[in-house]
Amino acid sequence: SDVCSSDLQLTWSAPHIGKDAPDHKEKAFKYCEGYKKFLNAGKTERECVKEAVHMLKKAGYKPFDRTASYEPGDKVYYVNRSKAIIATTFGKKPLSEGLHMNGAHIDSPRLDLKPNPLYEKEDIAYFKTHYYGGIRKYQWGTIPLAIHGVVAKKNGELTEICIGEKEDDPVLVITDLLVHLSREQLDKPARTVIEGEKLDLLIANKPLEGEEKDAVKAGVLKLLKENYNIEEEDFLSAELEIVPAGKARECGIDRSMIMAYGQDDRVCAFTSLLAMLETKDVKRTACCILVDKEEIGSVGATGMTSKFFENAVVELMDVVEGYSEVKFRRAMANSKMLSSDVSAAFDPLYAASFEKKNSAFFAHGLVFNKYTGSGGKGGSNDANAEYVAELRKIMDDNNVAFQTAELGAVDVGGGGTIAYVLARHVMNVIDSGVAVLCMHAPWEITSKVDVYEAV
């Protein structure tokens, strides 16, 4: 009789928010209006940082000043090369007692223009591209594409470019072979249906009057000079990213989902940042870290493996309590982090790629991944049991719907996050995020209630 009593639960399953917490649905829809605006404003790392700074300033955060003095409750942010940012709210406890952190990445799979991209072939002008991150190349053909980015000139001038997002803007496209002539192409493996060097962007077909050779290319250069004051050589110092053109949209006739580019991992960037802005009176210093380059291994000066984060903590510690190597190492070891990255949502149409009992489902809340990696957990952080138990209690005590998952069935594939980078400091780290359908596709899908629950 004791086993059957209502106050003793021996089995567990993740709740369905729509069924078990219907009051969350209205809040979720409201949150996602701001989320859509964030996605539309931030299709590149630079744009995400710019939008984050706007949100932080509005909430009272100020640029970090190493000559200033700070008290508990003060709010600062620290930008790295316009492509990564750390926001901090000082807590009542010394930094050496540890920080509480959320970390997400703001880069997404895309195409980048090569340093020497422009050429003409048979009276058509193209841009050559190099894909960034893990993409399925055939998904990028015949869809409307836009250019976002900056061109840095030798005189120090930085020109921002965005073509393809306004309603009256032209869009760009990668062509594909017509089905009538594609018999040989369709016999190829999916990874080579469109090869990397065939991901060239169709950009123009109008020749410049009076030009005999490469007249279409000349016409493109004339437009670039007139509209942006840039010349062909300026592409050498440009960061121009090719992304799907168009805004985030509500998905489903019930409007329960969001379909947009770059939700991996900007859904976690938005939810982490918003949670930071809404958190008051922190005991331990709180940090929200938004970084670049995760999709290619967290490398480079703006990636998580750089010293950007460590340098920022050293600076923070120096102004509030005095820096020492011992204090810094103690602070890191006493810290706790949610490595906020997306999880693969269970797709019933491709069920064989998942192990259902250990998969993430739409509308079941925040997802904790104790480990990621591939094969035998290769490249994983693998959070310790005590930390997972602590988080379970926090979620339950605060009525937060959560679930646990792996990234697909064992030996089917795998992936990683920034978690392992922070775990090197001996801190408690676990992957947590939002379930996504069609991850790494040009258009990805999330559930609105999961976005709310993550915040």
Short mmCIF file of C-alpha atoms in Angstrom, two decimals:
data_model
loop_
_atom_site.label_atom_id
_atom_site.label_comp_id
_atom_site.label_asym_id
_atom_site.label_seq_id
_atom_site.Cartn_x
_atom_site.Cartn_y
_atom_site.Cartn_z
CA SER A 1 0.00 0.00 0.00
CA ASP A 2 2.91 2.32 0.71
CA VAL A 3 4.26 1.84 -2.84
CA CYS A 4 0.88 2.79 -4.27
CA SER A 5 0.39 5.86 -2.12
CA SER A 6 -0.03 9.17 -3.96
CA ASP A 7 2.92 10.88 -2.26
CA LEU A 8 5.46 8.26 -3.36
CA GLN A 9 6.55 8.21 -7.02
CA LEU A 10 8.86 5.45 -8.10
CA THR A 11 8.75 6.07 -11.85
CA TRP A 12 9.64 9.27 -13.70
CA SER A 13 8.96 10.83 -17.06
CA ALA A 14 9.44 14.37 -18.29
CA PRO A 15 6.25 16.44 -18.10
CA HIS A 16 4.47 17.72 -21.19
CA ILE A 17 4.23 21.45 -20.57
CA GLY A 18 1.10 21.97 -22.66
CA LYS A 19 -0.73 19.32 -20.65
CA ASP A 20 0.81 19.70 -17.20
CA ALA A 21 1.47 23.47 -17.08
CA PRO A 22 -1.02 25.16 -19.42
CA ASP A 23 -0.44 28.52 -17.71
CA HIS A 24 3.09 28.54 -19.19
CA LYS A 25 1.81 28.65 -22.76
CA GLU A 26 0.66 32.27 -22.69
CA LYS A 27 3.95 33.36 -21.12
CA ALA A 28 5.86 31.37 -23.73
CA PHE A 29 4.11 33.08 -26.63
CA LYS A 30 4.95 36.47 -25.12
CA TYR A 31 8.62 35.57 -24.60
CA CYS A 32 8.93 34.36 -28.18
CA GLU A 33 7.95 37.73 -29.63
CA GLY A 34 11.19 39.07 -28.18
CA TYR A 35 13.01 35.94 -29.26
CA LYS A 36 11.97 36.39 -32.90
CA LYS A 37 13.23 39.99 -32.82
CA PHE A 38 16.55 38.78 -31.41
CA LEU A 39 16.91 36.21 -34.21
CA ASN A 40 16.05 38.76 -36.89
CA ALA A 41 18.51 41.30 -35.51
CA GLY A 42 21.34 38.80 -35.02
CA LYS A 43 22.12 36.58 -38.00
CA THR A 44 25.87 36.83 -37.46
CA GLU A 45 28.10 36.86 -34.38
CA ARG A 46 28.73 40.59 -34.73
CA GLU A 47 25.02 41.32 -35.01
CA CYS A 48 24.29 39.12 -31.97
CA VAL A 49 26.85 40.99 -29.87
CA LYS A 50 25.44 44.31 -31.04
CA GLU A 51 21.91 43.23 -30.04
CA ALA A 52 23.17 41.84 -26.72
CA VAL A 53 24.86 45.15 -25.92
CA HIS A 54 21.61 46.96 -26.71
CA MET A 55 19.68 44.68 -24.33
CA LEU A 56 22.33 44.94 -21.62
CA LYS A 57 22.52 48.73 -21.73
CA LYS A 58 18.74 48.91 -21.50
CA ALA A 59 18.94 46.77 -18.34
CA GLY A 60 21.57 48.99 -16.72
CA TYR A 61 24.79 47.22 -17.67
CA LYS A 62 27.85 49.33 -18.47
CA PRO A 63 31.16 48.59 -20.24
CA PHE A 64 33.72 47.19 -17.81
CA ASP A 65 36.17 49.84 -16.58
CA ARG A 66 39.33 48.51 -14.91
CA THR A 67 39.86 51.89 -13.20
CA ALA A 68 36.43 51.83 -11.52
CA SER A 69 35.37 50.26 -8.23
CA TYR A 70 32.38 47.92 -8.05
CA GLU A 71 29.91 46.82 -5.40
CA PRO A 72 27.54 43.84 -5.20
CA GLY A 73 24.71 44.35 -7.67
CA ASP A 74 26.78 46.36 -10.16
CA LYS A 75 26.45 45.22 -13.77
CA VAL A 76 29.15 45.27 -16.45
CA TYR A 77 29.90 43.73 -19.83
CA TYR A 78 33.10 42.98 -21.71
CA VAL A 79 33.25 42.67 -25.54
CA ASN A 80 35.90 40.73 -27.46
CA ARG A 81 36.53 41.84 -31.06
CA SER A 82 32.83 42.51 -31.64
CA LYS A 83 32.16 38.74 -31.82
CA ALA A 84 31.99 37.55 -28.20
CA ILE A 85 30.72 39.10 -24.98
CA ILE A 86 30.65 38.45 -21.24
CA ALA A 87 27.98 40.08 -19.06
CA THR A 88 28.51 40.10 -15.29
CA THR A 89 26.44 40.94 -12.23
CA PHE A 90 28.62 41.20 -9.13
CA GLY A 91 27.46 39.07 -6.21
CA LYS A 92 27.70 39.49 -2.46
CA LYS A 93 30.26 36.71 -2.07
CA PRO A 94 33.91 37.06 -3.12
CA LEU A 95 34.73 35.86 -6.62
CA SER A 96 37.15 33.37 -5.09
CA GLU A 97 34.10 31.48 -3.78
CA GLY A 98 33.07 30.85 -7.37
CA LEU A 99 30.81 32.17 -10.11
CA HIS A 100 27.52 30.96 -11.52
CA MET A 101 27.62 30.95 -15.31
CA ASN A 102 25.57 30.40 -18.41
CA GLY A 103 27.54 30.01 -21.63
CA ALA A 104 26.25 29.75 -25.19
CA HIS A 105 27.67 30.25 -28.66
CA ILE A 106 26.42 32.75 -31.22
CA ASP A 107 28.02 31.41 -34.40
CA SER A 108 25.92 29.20 -36.66
CA PRO A 109 26.55 27.04 -39.75
CA ARG A 110 26.66 29.18 -42.89
CA LEU A 111 28.67 30.04 -46.00
CA ASP A 112 31.51 32.57 -45.95
CA LEU A 113 32.79 34.48 -48.97
CA LYS A 114 36.33 33.51 -49.89
CA PRO A 115 38.97 36.28 -49.69
CA ASN A 116 38.98 36.56 -53.49
CA PRO A 117 35.37 35.68 -54.29
CA LEU A 118 34.22 37.51 -57.42
CA TYR A 119 34.39 35.98 -60.90
CA GLU A 120 32.45 35.84 -64.15
CA LYS A 121 31.62 32.81 -66.26
CA GLU A 122 29.52 32.79 -69.43
CA ASP A 123 28.09 36.26 -68.72
CA ILE A 124 27.08 35.37 -65.16
CA ALA A 125 28.83 36.76 -62.08
CA TYR A 126 29.37 34.60 -58.99
CA PHE A 127 30.79 34.79 -55.49
CA LYS A 128 32.91 31.84 -54.37
CA THR A 129 32.13 30.58 -50.85
CA HIS A 130 33.61 28.33 -48.19
CA TYR A 131 31.10 26.63 -45.91
CA TYR A 132 31.46 27.11 -42.15
CA GLY A 133 30.52 24.43 -39.65
CA GLY A 134 28.60 21.24 -40.25
CA ILE A 135 26.11 21.67 -43.08
CA ARG A 136 24.33 19.36 -45.49
CA LYS A 137 25.43 21.14 -48.64
CA TYR A 138 22.47 20.13 -50.80
CA GLN A 139 20.10 21.98 -48.43
CA TRP A 140 21.63 25.33 -49.45
CA GLY A 141 20.72 25.14 -53.14
CA THR A 142 17.80 27.09 -54.67
CA ILE A 143 16.80 28.92 -51.48
CA PRO A 144 16.86 32.74 -51.06
CA LEU A 145 20.12 33.85 -49.47
CA ALA A 146 21.35 37.11 -47.97
CA ILE A 147 24.78 38.65 -47.33
CA HIS A 148 25.60 39.99 -43.86
CA GLY A 149 28.92 41.27 -42.64
CA VAL A 150 31.61 43.89 -42.70
CA VAL A 151 34.36 45.10 -45.00
CA ALA A 152 37.44 46.58 -43.33
CA LYS A 153 39.38 49.07 -45.46
CA LYS A 154 43.07 49.91 -45.20
CA ASN A 155 42.24 53.38 -43.84
CA GLY A 156 40.49 51.82 -40.83
CA GLU A 157 36.96 52.39 -42.13
CA LEU A 158 34.51 49.56 -41.44
CA THR A 159 31.57 49.19 -43.81
CA GLU A 160 28.55 47.12 -42.76
CA ILE A 161 26.73 45.23 -45.50
CA CYS A 162 23.32 43.58 -45.44
CA ILE A 163 21.69 42.59 -48.72
CA GLY A 164 18.60 40.41 -48.98
CA GLU A 165 16.64 41.06 -45.79
CA LYS A 166 14.40 44.01 -46.68
CA GLU A 167 11.21 43.28 -48.61
CA ASP A 168 12.45 45.19 -51.67
CA ASP A 169 16.02 43.82 -51.46
CA PRO A 170 17.31 41.43 -54.11
CA VAL A 171 18.22 37.96 -52.85
CA LEU A 172 21.02 35.66 -53.93
CA VAL A 173 20.96 31.95 -54.73
CA ILE A 174 23.03 28.82 -55.33
CA THR A 175 21.81 27.08 -58.47
CA ASP A 176 21.14 23.35 -58.83
CA LEU A 177 20.67 21.04 -61.79
CA LEU A 178 17.18 20.64 -63.19
CA VAL A 179 15.58 17.29 -62.42
CA HIS A 180 15.27 16.43 -66.13
CA LEU A 181 19.08 16.22 -66.43
CA SER A 182 19.94 14.98 -62.95
CA ARG A 183 19.99 11.18 -63.38
CA GLU A 184 23.74 10.94 -62.80
CA GLN A 185 23.62 13.50 -59.98
CA LEU A 186 20.89 11.62 -58.13
CA ASP A 187 23.02 8.48 -58.05
CA LYS A 188 25.63 10.29 -55.95
CA PRO A 189 25.82 10.05 -52.12
CA ALA A 190 23.99 12.93 -50.43
CA ARG A 191 27.28 14.48 -49.25
CA THR A 192 28.44 14.98 -52.87
CA VAL A 193 25.19 15.88 -54.62
CA ILE A 194 26.43 19.46 -54.36
CA GLU A 195 30.17 19.68 -53.68
CA GLY A 196 31.85 22.41 -51.64
CA GLU A 197 33.37 24.13 -54.64
CA LYS A 198 29.95 24.22 -56.32
CA LEU A 199 28.45 26.37 -53.55
CA ASP A 200 28.99 29.49 -55.64
CA LEU A 201 26.55 32.33 -55.28
CA LEU A 202 24.70 33.64 -58.34
CA ILE A 203 24.90 37.43 -58.01
CA ALA A 204 24.51 39.20 -61.37
CA ASN A 205 23.79 38.94 -65.11
CA LYS A 206 23.79 42.57 -66.28
CA PRO A 207 26.89 43.70 -68.23
CA LEU A 208 28.38 47.13 -67.75
CA GLU A 209 28.03 49.19 -70.91
CA GLY A 210 31.28 49.81 -72.78
CA GLU A 211 33.10 46.84 -71.21
CA GLU A 212 34.24 44.02 -73.51
CA LYS A 213 35.79 41.56 -71.03
CA ASP A 214 34.09 40.43 -67.81
CA ALA A 215 31.45 43.11 -68.27
CA VAL A 216 29.07 41.57 -65.70
CA LYS A 217 31.81 41.46 -63.07
CA ALA A 218 32.64 45.07 -63.91
CA GLY A 219 29.00 45.97 -63.36
CA VAL A 220 29.06 44.35 -59.90
CA LEU A 221 32.20 46.26 -58.94
CA LYS A 222 30.63 49.51 -60.12
CA LEU A 223 27.58 48.90 -57.90
CA LEU A 224 29.76 48.05 -54.91
CA LYS A 225 31.78 51.21 -55.40
CA GLU A 226 28.67 53.41 -55.75
CA ASN A 227 26.72 51.87 -52.84
CA TYR A 228 29.45 50.92 -50.35
CA ASN A 229 32.65 52.64 -51.57
CA ILE A 230 34.48 49.31 -51.69
CA GLU A 231 36.74 47.89 -54.38
CA GLU A 232 37.65 44.32 -55.30
CA GLU A 233 40.83 44.36 -53.20
CA ASP A 234 38.74 45.19 -50.10
CA PHE A 235 37.32 41.66 -50.12
CA LEU A 236 40.72 40.57 -48.78
CA SER A 237 39.83 42.10 -45.40
CA ALA A 238 36.11 41.35 -45.33
CA GLU A 239 33.93 39.09 -43.19
CA LEU A 240 30.87 38.46 -45.33
CA GLU A 241 28.54 35.65 -44.34
CA ILE A 242 25.86 34.04 -46.49
CA VAL A 243 22.72 33.14 -44.54
CA PRO A 244 19.12 32.27 -45.42
CA ALA A 245 17.15 35.39 -46.30
CA GLY A 246 13.99 36.04 -44.31
CA LYS A 247 12.65 36.55 -40.83
CA ALA A 248 11.88 34.13 -38.03
CA ARG A 249 8.37 32.77 -38.47
CA GLU A 250 5.79 31.05 -36.32
CA CYS A 251 5.52 27.42 -37.34
CA GLY A 252 2.44 25.20 -37.26
CA ILE A 253 -1.18 26.17 -37.72
CA ASP A 254 -1.38 26.42 -33.91
CA ARG A 255 1.62 28.82 -33.91
CA SER A 256 3.27 26.66 -31.24
CA MET A 257 6.74 26.63 -32.80
CA ILE A 258 9.40 28.96 -34.19
CA MET A 259 11.09 28.36 -37.54
CA ALA A 260 14.23 30.42 -38.14
CA TYR A 261 17.86 30.37 -39.17
CA GLY A 262 20.57 30.09 -36.51
CA GLN A 263 18.58 28.75 -33.57
CA ASP A 264 21.63 26.59 -32.89
CA ASP A 265 22.74 28.15 -30.70
CA ARG A 266 21.06 31.55 -30.56
CA VAL A 267 18.04 30.08 -28.80
CA CYS A 268 20.37 29.35 -25.87
CA ALA A 269 22.12 32.71 -26.23
CA PHE A 270 18.79 34.53 -25.99
CA THR A 271 17.44 32.47 -23.09
CA SER A 272 20.73 32.72 -21.17
CA LEU A 273 20.94 36.47 -21.68
CA LEU A 274 17.30 37.06 -20.79
CA ALA A 275 17.64 34.94 -17.66
CA MET A 276 20.66 37.05 -16.71
CA LEU A 277 18.70 40.28 -17.18
CA GLU A 278 15.81 39.02 -15.05
CA THR A 279 17.96 37.70 -12.18
CA LYS A 280 18.13 40.03 -9.15
CA ASP A 281 20.18 40.10 -5.93
CA VAL A 282 22.69 37.39 -6.77
CA LYS A 283 24.74 35.89 -3.95
CA ARG A 284 27.51 34.65 -6.22
CA THR A 285 28.77 36.70 -9.14
CA ALA A 286 26.76 35.76 -12.23
CA CYS A 287 28.14 35.61 -15.76
CA CYS A 288 26.56 35.14 -19.16
CA ILE A 289 29.13 34.18 -21.78
CA LEU A 290 28.32 34.37 -25.50
CA VAL A 291 31.16 33.14 -27.69
CA ASP A 292 32.12 32.54 -31.31
CA LYS A 293 33.64 29.61 -33.27
CA GLU A 294 31.94 26.71 -31.44
CA GLU A 295 30.83 25.22 -34.75
CA ILE A 296 34.47 24.74 -35.80
CA GLY A 297 35.92 23.63 -32.47
CA SER A 298 35.78 26.78 -30.30
CA VAL A 299 39.12 27.90 -31.75
CA GLY A 300 40.50 31.38 -32.42
CA ALA A 301 40.67 34.55 -30.36
CA THR A 302 36.87 34.77 -30.07
CA GLY A 303 36.28 31.08 -29.32
CA MET A 304 35.93 29.46 -25.91
CA THR A 305 39.41 27.89 -26.03
CA SER A 306 40.97 31.37 -26.11
CA LYS A 307 41.96 33.17 -22.90
CA PHE A 308 39.10 35.66 -23.31
CA PHE A 309 37.06 34.28 -20.42
CA GLU A 310 40.01 33.78 -18.10
CA ASN A 311 41.31 37.28 -18.85
CA ALA A 312 37.90 38.76 -18.07
CA VAL A 313 37.67 36.97 -14.71
CA VAL A 314 41.20 38.11 -13.82
CA GLU A 315 40.21 41.72 -14.60
CA LEU A 316 36.99 41.43 -12.56
CA MET A 317 38.82 39.90 -9.63
CA ASP A 318 41.57 42.51 -9.78
CA VAL A 319 39.15 45.42 -9.31
CA VAL A 320 36.90 43.93 -6.63
CA GLU A 321 39.21 41.94 -4.34
CA GLY A 322 42.72 41.91 -5.76
CA TYR A 323 44.05 39.24 -8.09
CA SER A 324 46.27 36.34 -7.25
CA GLU A 325 46.82 33.09 -9.13
CA VAL A 326 45.59 31.12 -6.13
CA LYS A 327 42.39 33.17 -5.88
CA PHE A 328 41.75 32.77 -9.60
CA ARG A 329 42.19 29.01 -9.58
CA ARG A 330 40.04 28.77 -6.46
CA ALA A 331 37.31 30.84 -8.13
CA MET A 332 37.30 28.56 -11.17
CA ALA A 333 37.19 25.35 -9.14
CA ASN A 334 34.31 26.71 -7.02
CA SER A 335 32.26 27.79 -10.06
CA LYS A 336 29.25 26.13 -11.62
CA MET A 337 28.14 26.40 -15.22
CA LEU A 338 25.31 25.58 -17.55
CA SER A 339 26.87 25.07 -20.96
CA SER A 340 23.83 26.17 -22.91
CA ASP A 341 23.60 24.43 -26.25
CA VAL A 342 20.80 22.84 -28.21
CA SER A 343 19.78 19.19 -28.21
CA ALA A 344 18.44 17.10 -31.07
CA ALA A 345 14.67 16.85 -30.74
CA PHE A 346 13.16 13.42 -31.32
CA ASP A 347 11.79 13.27 -34.86
CA PRO A 348 9.20 10.49 -35.30
CA LEU A 349 9.89 10.45 -39.06
CA TYR A 350 13.52 9.47 -38.38
CA ALA A 351 13.03 7.46 -35.20
CA ALA A 352 15.77 4.96 -36.02
CA SER A 353 18.44 7.62 -35.43
CA PHE A 354 17.33 8.10 -31.82
CA GLU A 355 17.04 6.02 -28.68
CA LYS A 356 13.58 7.11 -27.64
CA LYS A 357 13.91 6.65 -23.89
CA ASN A 358 16.94 8.97 -23.82
CA SER A 359 15.82 11.59 -26.32
CA ALA A 360 14.60 15.18 -26.02
CA PHE A 361 11.01 15.93 -26.99
CA PHE A 362 9.23 19.11 -28.00
CA ALA A 363 7.23 20.81 -25.21
CA HIS A 364 8.90 18.79 -22.45
CA GLY A 365 11.10 21.62 -21.19
CA LEU A 366 14.77 22.38 -20.71
CA VAL A 367 17.12 19.59 -21.78
CA PHE A 368 20.07 18.43 -19.68
CA ASN A 369 22.75 16.40 -21.47
CA LYS A 370 24.92 14.72 -18.83
CA TYR A 371 27.33 13.98 -21.66
CA THR A 372 27.57 14.64 -25.40
CA GLY A 373 30.43 13.42 -27.61
CA SER A 374 30.35 10.51 -30.02
CA GLY A 375 30.99 6.77 -29.86
CA GLY A 376 32.36 6.06 -26.39
CA LYS A 377 31.54 9.62 -25.21
CA GLY A 378 34.56 10.93 -27.13
CA GLY A 379 35.04 14.67 -26.63
CA SER A 380 32.45 14.83 -23.84
CA ASN A 381 32.41 16.63 -20.50
CA ASP A 382 30.17 14.11 -18.65
CA ALA A 383 28.85 15.95 -15.59
CA ASN A 384 29.24 14.27 -12.21
CA ALA A 385 26.24 12.73 -10.46
CA GLU A 386 26.25 15.10 -7.47
CA TYR A 387 25.93 18.15 -9.73
CA VAL A 388 23.07 16.59 -11.68
CA ALA A 389 21.26 15.81 -8.41
CA GLU A 390 21.74 19.42 -7.26
CA LEU A 391 20.23 20.71 -10.50
CA ARG A 392 17.30 18.29 -10.26
CA LYS A 393 16.45 19.75 -6.87
CA ILE A 394 16.72 23.33 -8.12
CA MET A 395 14.41 22.58 -11.06
CA ASP A 396 11.85 20.76 -8.95
CA ASP A 397 11.88 23.36 -6.17
CA ASN A 398 11.19 26.10 -8.74
CA ASN A 399 8.67 24.19 -10.85
CA VAL A 400 10.84 24.14 -13.97
CA ALA A 401 10.00 21.44 -16.49
CA PHE A 402 13.12 19.58 -17.60
CA GLN A 403 14.17 16.42 -19.40
CA THR A 404 17.41 14.55 -20.02
CA ALA A 405 18.79 13.35 -23.32
CA GLU A 406 21.66 12.02 -25.38
CA LEU A 407 22.52 13.26 -28.85
CA GLY A 408 20.89 10.42 -30.78
CA ALA A 409 21.45 6.69 -30.64
CA VAL A 410 24.87 5.33 -29.73
CA ASP A 411 27.24 5.03 -32.73
CA VAL A 412 24.85 6.89 -35.06
CA GLY A 413 26.78 10.15 -34.83
CA GLY A 414 27.57 12.72 -32.17
CA GLY A 415 28.71 16.24 -31.42
CA GLY A 416 30.22 18.50 -28.82
CA THR A 417 29.82 21.85 -27.07
CA ILE A 418 31.92 24.35 -25.11
CA ALA A 419 31.39 22.37 -21.88
CA TYR A 420 34.74 20.56 -21.94
CA VAL A 421 36.63 23.86 -22.21
CA LEU A 422 35.28 25.22 -18.92
CA ALA A 423 35.50 21.82 -17.22
CA ARG A 424 39.30 22.05 -17.59
CA HIS A 425 39.15 24.55 -14.73
CA VAL A 426 37.77 21.80 -12.45
CA MET A 427 34.36 23.48 -12.21
CA ASN A 428 30.99 21.73 -12.35
CA VAL A 429 29.64 21.94 -15.91
CA ILE A 430 26.65 20.37 -17.62
CA ASP A 431 25.14 20.84 -21.06
CA SER A 432 21.66 22.29 -20.98
CA GLY A 433 19.53 23.81 -23.69
CA VAL A 434 16.53 23.61 -25.97
CA ALA A 435 15.43 20.77 -28.24
CA VAL A 436 15.68 21.60 -31.96
CA LEU A 437 14.28 19.90 -35.05
CA CYS A 438 16.29 20.10 -38.30
CA MET A 439 19.43 21.17 -36.42
CA HIS A 440 22.09 22.73 -38.72
CA ALA A 441 19.61 23.05 -41.59
CA PRO A 442 19.09 26.54 -43.07
CA TRP A 443 15.81 26.69 -41.15
CA GLU A 444 15.55 25.12 -37.69
CA ILE A 445 12.50 24.59 -35.47
CA THR A 446 11.95 25.02 -31.73
CA SER A 447 8.93 24.81 -29.42
CA LYS A 448 7.82 28.08 -27.84
CA VAL A 449 7.20 26.55 -24.44
CA ASP A 450 10.70 25.09 -24.39
CA VAL A 451 12.14 28.55 -25.04
CA TYR A 452 10.18 29.92 -22.08
CA GLU A 453 11.13 27.04 -19.82
CA ALA A 454 14.81 27.56 -20.67
CA VAL A 455 14.61 31.19 -19.55
#
